[in-house]
CSV table of C-alpha atoms in Angstrom, one decimal:
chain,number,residue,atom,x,y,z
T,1,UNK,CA,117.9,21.9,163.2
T,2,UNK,CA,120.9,23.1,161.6
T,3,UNK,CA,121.0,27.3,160.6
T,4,UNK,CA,122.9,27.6,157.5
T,5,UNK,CA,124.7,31.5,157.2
T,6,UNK,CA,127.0,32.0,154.3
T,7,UNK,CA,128.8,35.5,153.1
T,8,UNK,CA,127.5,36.5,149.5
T,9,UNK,CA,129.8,39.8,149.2
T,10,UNK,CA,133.4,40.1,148.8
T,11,UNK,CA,135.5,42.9,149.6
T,12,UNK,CA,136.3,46.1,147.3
T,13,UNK,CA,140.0,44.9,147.7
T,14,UNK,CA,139.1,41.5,147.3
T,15,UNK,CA,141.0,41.3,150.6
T,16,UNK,CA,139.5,42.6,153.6
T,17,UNK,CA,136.5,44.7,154.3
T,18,UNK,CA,136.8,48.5,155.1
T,19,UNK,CA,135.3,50.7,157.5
T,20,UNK,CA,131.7,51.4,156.4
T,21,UNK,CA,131.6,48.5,153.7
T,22,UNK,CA,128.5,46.5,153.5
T,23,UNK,CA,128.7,43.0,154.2
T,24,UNK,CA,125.9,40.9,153.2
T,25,UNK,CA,124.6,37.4,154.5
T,26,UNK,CA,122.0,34.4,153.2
T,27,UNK,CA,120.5,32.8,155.6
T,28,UNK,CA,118.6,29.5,155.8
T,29,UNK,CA,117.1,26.7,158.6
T,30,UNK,CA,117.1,22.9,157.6
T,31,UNK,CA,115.2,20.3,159.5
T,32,UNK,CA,117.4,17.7,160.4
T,33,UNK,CA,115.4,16.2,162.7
T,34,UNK,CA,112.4,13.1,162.4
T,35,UNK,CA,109.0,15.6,163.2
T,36,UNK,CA,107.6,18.9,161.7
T,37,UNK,CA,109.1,21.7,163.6
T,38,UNK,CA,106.2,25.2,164.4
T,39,UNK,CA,107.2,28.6,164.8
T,40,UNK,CA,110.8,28.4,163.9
T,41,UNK,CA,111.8,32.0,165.2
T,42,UNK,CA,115.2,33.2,163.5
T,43,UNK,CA,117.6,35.5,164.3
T,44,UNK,CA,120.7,37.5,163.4
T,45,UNK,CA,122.5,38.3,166.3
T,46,UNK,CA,124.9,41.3,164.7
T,47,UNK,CA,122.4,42.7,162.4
T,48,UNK,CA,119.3,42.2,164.9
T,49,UNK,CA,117.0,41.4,161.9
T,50,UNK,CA,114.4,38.2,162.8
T,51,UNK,CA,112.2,35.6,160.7
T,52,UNK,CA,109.3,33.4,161.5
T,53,UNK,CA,109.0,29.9,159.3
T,54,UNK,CA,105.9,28.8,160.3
T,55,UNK,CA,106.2,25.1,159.7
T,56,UNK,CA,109.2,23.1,159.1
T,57,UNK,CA,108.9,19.3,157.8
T,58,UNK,CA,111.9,16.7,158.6
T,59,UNK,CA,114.6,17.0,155.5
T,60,UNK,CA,113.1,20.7,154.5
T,61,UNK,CA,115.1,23.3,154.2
T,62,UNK,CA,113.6,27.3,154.5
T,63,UNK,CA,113.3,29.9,152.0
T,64,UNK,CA,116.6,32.2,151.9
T,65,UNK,CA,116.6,35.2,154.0
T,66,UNK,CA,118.8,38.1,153.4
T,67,UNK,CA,120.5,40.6,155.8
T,68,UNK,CA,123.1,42.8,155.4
T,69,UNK,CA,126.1,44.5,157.9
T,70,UNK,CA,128.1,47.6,157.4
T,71,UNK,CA,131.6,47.3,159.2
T,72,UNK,CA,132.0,49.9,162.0
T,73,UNK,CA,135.1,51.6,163.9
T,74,UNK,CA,135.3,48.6,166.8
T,75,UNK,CA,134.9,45.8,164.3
T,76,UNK,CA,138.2,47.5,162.6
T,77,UNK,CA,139.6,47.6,166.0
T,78,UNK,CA,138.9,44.1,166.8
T,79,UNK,CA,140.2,42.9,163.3
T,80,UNK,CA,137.3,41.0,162.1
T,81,UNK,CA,133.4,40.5,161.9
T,82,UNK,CA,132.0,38.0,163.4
T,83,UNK,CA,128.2,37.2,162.5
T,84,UNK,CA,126.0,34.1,164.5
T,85,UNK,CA,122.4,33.2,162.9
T,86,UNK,CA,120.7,31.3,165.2
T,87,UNK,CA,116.7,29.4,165.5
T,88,UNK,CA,114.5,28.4,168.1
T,89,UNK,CA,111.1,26.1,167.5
T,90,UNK,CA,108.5,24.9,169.4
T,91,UNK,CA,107.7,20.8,169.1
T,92,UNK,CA,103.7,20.7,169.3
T,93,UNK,CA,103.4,17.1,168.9
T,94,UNK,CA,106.3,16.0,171.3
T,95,UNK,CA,107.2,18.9,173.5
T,96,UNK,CA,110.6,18.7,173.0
T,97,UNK,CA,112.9,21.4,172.0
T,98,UNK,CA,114.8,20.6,169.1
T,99,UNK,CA,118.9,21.1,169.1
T,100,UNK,CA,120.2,23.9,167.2
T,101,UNK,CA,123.5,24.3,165.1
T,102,UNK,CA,124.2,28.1,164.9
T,103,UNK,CA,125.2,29.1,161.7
T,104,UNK,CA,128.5,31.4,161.8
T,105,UNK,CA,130.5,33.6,159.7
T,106,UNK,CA,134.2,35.3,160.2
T,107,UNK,CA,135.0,38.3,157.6
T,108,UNK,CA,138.4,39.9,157.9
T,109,UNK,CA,138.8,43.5,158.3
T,110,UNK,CA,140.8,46.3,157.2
T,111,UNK,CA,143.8,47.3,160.2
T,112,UNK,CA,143.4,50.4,161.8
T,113,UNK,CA,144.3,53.5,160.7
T,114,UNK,CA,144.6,56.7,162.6
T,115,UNK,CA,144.7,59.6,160.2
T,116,UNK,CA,144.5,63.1,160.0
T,117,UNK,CA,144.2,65.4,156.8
T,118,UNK,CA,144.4,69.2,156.8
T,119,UNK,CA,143.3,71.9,153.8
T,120,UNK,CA,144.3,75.5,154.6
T,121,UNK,CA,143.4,77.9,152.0
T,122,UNK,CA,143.3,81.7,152.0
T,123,UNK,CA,140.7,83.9,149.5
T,124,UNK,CA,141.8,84.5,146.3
T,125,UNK,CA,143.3,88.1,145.6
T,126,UNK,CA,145.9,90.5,145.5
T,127,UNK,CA,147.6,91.1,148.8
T,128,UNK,CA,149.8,94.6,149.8
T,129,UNK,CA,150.5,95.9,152.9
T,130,UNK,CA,147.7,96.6,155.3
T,131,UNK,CA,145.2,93.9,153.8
T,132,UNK,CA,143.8,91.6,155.9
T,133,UNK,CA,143.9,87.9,154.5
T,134,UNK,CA,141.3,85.0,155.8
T,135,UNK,CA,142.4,81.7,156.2
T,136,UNK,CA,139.9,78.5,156.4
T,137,UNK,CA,141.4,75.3,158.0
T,138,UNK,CA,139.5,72.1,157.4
T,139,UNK,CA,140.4,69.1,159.5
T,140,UNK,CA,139.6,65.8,158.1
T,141,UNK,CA,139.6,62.3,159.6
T,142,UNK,CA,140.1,60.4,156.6
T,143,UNK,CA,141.0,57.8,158.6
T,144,UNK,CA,139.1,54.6,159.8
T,145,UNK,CA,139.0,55.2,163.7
T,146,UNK,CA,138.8,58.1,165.5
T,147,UNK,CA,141.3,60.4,166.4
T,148,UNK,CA,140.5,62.4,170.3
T,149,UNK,CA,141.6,65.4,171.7
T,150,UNK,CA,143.1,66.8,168.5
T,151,UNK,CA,145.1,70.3,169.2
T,152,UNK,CA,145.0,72.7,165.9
T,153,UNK,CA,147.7,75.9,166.5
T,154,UNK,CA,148.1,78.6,163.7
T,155,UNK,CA,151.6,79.2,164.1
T,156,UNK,CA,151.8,82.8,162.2
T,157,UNK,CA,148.3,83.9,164.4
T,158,UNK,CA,149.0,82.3,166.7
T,159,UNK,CA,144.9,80.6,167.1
T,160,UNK,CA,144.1,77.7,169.1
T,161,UNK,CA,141.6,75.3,168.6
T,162,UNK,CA,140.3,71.8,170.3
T,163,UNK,CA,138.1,69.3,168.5
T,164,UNK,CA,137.5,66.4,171.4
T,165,UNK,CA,136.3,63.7,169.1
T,166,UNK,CA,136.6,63.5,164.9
T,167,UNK,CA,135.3,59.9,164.2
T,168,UNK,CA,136.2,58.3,160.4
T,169,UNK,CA,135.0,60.6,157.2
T,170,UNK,CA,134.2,63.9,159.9
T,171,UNK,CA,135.3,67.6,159.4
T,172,UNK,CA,135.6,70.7,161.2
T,173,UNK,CA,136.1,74.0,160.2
T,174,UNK,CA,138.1,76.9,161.5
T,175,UNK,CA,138.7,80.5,160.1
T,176,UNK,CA,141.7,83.0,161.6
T,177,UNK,CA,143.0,86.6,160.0
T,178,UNK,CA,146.1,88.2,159.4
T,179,UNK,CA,147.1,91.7,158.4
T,180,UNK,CA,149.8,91.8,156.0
T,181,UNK,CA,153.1,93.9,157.3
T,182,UNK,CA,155.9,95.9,155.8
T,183,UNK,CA,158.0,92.7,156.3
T,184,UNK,CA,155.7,90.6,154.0
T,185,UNK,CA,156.0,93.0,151.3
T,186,UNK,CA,159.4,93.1,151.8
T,187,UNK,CA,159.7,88.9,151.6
T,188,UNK,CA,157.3,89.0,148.7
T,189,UNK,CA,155.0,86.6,150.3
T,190,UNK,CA,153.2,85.2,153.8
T,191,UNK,CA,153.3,81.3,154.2
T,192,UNK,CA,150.9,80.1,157.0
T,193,UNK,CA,151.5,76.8,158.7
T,194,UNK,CA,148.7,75.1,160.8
T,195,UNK,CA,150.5,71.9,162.8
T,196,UNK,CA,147.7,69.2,164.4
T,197,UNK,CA,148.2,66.6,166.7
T,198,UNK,CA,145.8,63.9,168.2
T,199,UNK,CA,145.5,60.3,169.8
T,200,UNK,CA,143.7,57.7,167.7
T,201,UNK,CA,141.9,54.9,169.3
T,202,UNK,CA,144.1,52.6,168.2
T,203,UNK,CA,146.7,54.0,170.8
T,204,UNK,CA,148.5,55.4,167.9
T,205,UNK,CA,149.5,59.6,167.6
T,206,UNK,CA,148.8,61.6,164.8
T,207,UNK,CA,150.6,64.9,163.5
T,208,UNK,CA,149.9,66.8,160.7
T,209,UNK,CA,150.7,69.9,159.2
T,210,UNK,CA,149.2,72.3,156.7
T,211,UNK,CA,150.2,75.2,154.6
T,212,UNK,CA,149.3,78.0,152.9
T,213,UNK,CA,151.3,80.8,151.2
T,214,UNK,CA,150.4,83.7,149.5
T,215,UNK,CA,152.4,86.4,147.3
T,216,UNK,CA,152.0,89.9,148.5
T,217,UNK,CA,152.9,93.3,146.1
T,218,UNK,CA,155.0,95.8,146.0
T,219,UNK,CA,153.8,99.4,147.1
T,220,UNK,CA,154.4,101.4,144.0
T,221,UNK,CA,156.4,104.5,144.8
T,222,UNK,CA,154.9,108.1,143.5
T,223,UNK,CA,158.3,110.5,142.2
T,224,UNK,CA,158.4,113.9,141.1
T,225,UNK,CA,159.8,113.8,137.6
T,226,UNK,CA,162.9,116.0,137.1
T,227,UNK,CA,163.7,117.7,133.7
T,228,UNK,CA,167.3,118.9,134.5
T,229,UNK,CA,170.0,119.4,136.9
T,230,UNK,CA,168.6,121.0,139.7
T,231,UNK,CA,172.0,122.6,140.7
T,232,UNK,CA,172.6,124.2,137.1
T,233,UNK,CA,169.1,125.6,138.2
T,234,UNK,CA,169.8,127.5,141.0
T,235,UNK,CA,173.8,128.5,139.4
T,236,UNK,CA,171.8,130.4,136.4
T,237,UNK,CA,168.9,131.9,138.9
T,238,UNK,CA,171.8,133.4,141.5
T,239,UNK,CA,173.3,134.7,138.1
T,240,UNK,CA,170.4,136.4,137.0
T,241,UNK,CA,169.4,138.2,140.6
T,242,UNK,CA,173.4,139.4,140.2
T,243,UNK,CA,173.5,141.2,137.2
T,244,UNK,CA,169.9,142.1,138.3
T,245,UNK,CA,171.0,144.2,141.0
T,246,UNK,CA,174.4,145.3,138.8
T,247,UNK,CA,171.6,146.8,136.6
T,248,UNK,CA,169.6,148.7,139.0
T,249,UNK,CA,172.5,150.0,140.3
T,250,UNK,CA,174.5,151.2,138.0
T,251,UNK,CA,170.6,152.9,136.7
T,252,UNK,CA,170.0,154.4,139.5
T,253,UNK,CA,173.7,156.2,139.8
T,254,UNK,CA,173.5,157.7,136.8
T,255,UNK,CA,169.7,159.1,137.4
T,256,UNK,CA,171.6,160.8,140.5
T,257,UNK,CA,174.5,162.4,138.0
T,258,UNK,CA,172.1,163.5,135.9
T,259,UNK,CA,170.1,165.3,138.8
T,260,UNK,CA,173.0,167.6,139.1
């Protein structure tokens, strides 16, 4: 009994299958043998999937049976996808347990990648001096294995955070806040940098950075307007309290003459 598995996909690439592309498979038993062959029992041993032919004559070859594979994280590790169909019968007439030819198919896959992507955004708006600005951080695996013990540091909050485990095409999300300072207004804008590191599981480090900046407005300064020379001002008023005084003086002096 021979198992006869052939590939019936082909890569995107038309080169090597990526992580979570679907591989798919055709599957059929001949009967190579001299007597009818009962309760052929089939089986994919990568996808799990299983088929009953309940009678198989000498020279007949099955129907087709279809199955399908996605290619996950340690098949990328490993470099390639190996798939075995396989078939079992029992001989009524003869007892005898027929010999099998596994059917068996290699695919290559994609090399590992350990990769990191980071978005850092603040909300739209105008900025000055005593605002508070929120930042969101998204870290990406856009990778194809996962990346472990990742370290994400704010550098101008000075935040922390851990993410143990991002596996291929996962995110998390982090917010932080900053109040804007006399020295931002004075720069004309904040920038924001967020630096992460991690471990992929190919053995290989990742670092990454991310940033942000944000311009931030002057504080508008309110002046008294002036409509003259504030020292000719105060020359004319000291002249006018003189001769003022002068007046009343001389006034009152000649009241007195009078008197007598």
């Amino acid at each position: 009994m021979i198992v006869n598995k052939k590939t019936v996909s082909n890569p995107k690439d038309g080169k090597s299958y990526k992580y979570g592309e679907e591989i798919k498979y055709e599957i059929t038993v001949t009967n190579d043998g001299n007597v009818t062959l009962y309760n052929v029992n089939v089986s994919d041993k990568l996808t799990g999937d299983k088929w009953t032919i309940k009678e198989l004559t000498p020279g007949e070859t099955s129907k087709v049976f279809k199955t399908s594979y996605k290619v996950t994280e340690k098949d990328v590790l490993a470099g390639s996808v190996v798939n075995t169909a396989t078939a079992t019968s029992d001989d009524i007439l003869d007892k005898i347990t027929p010999e099998v030819v596994p059917g068996k198919q290699e695919e290559n896959v994609e090399a590992a990648i350990s990769s990191v992507l980071v978005e850092k955004k603040a909300k739209e708006g105008t900025y000055k001096v005593g605002n508070t600005v929120t930042y969101e951080i998204k870290v990406i695996n856009n990778g194809n294995v996962t990346v472990s013990g990742i370290k994400v540091i704010d550098e101008l909050t000075g935040d922390k955070w851990t993410i143990d485990n991002l596996k291929p095409g996962e995110e998390k999300i982090f917010t932080t806040k900053y109040v804007i300072k006399k020295a931002d207004e004075d720069r004309g804008y904040v920038k924001n940098t967020v630096k992460v590191e991690g471990l992929g599981s190919n053995g290989k480090d990742v670092s990454v950075n991310g940033e942000s900046t944000i311009k931030v407005e002057k504080t508008e300064v309110v002046t008294k307007p002036t409509t003259g020379d504030d020292t000719q001002l105060i020359l004319w008023a000291t002249l006018a309290i003189t001769c003022g005084g002068i007046i009343i003086y001389l006034t009152s002096k000649i009241r007195r003459k009078e008197e007598k």
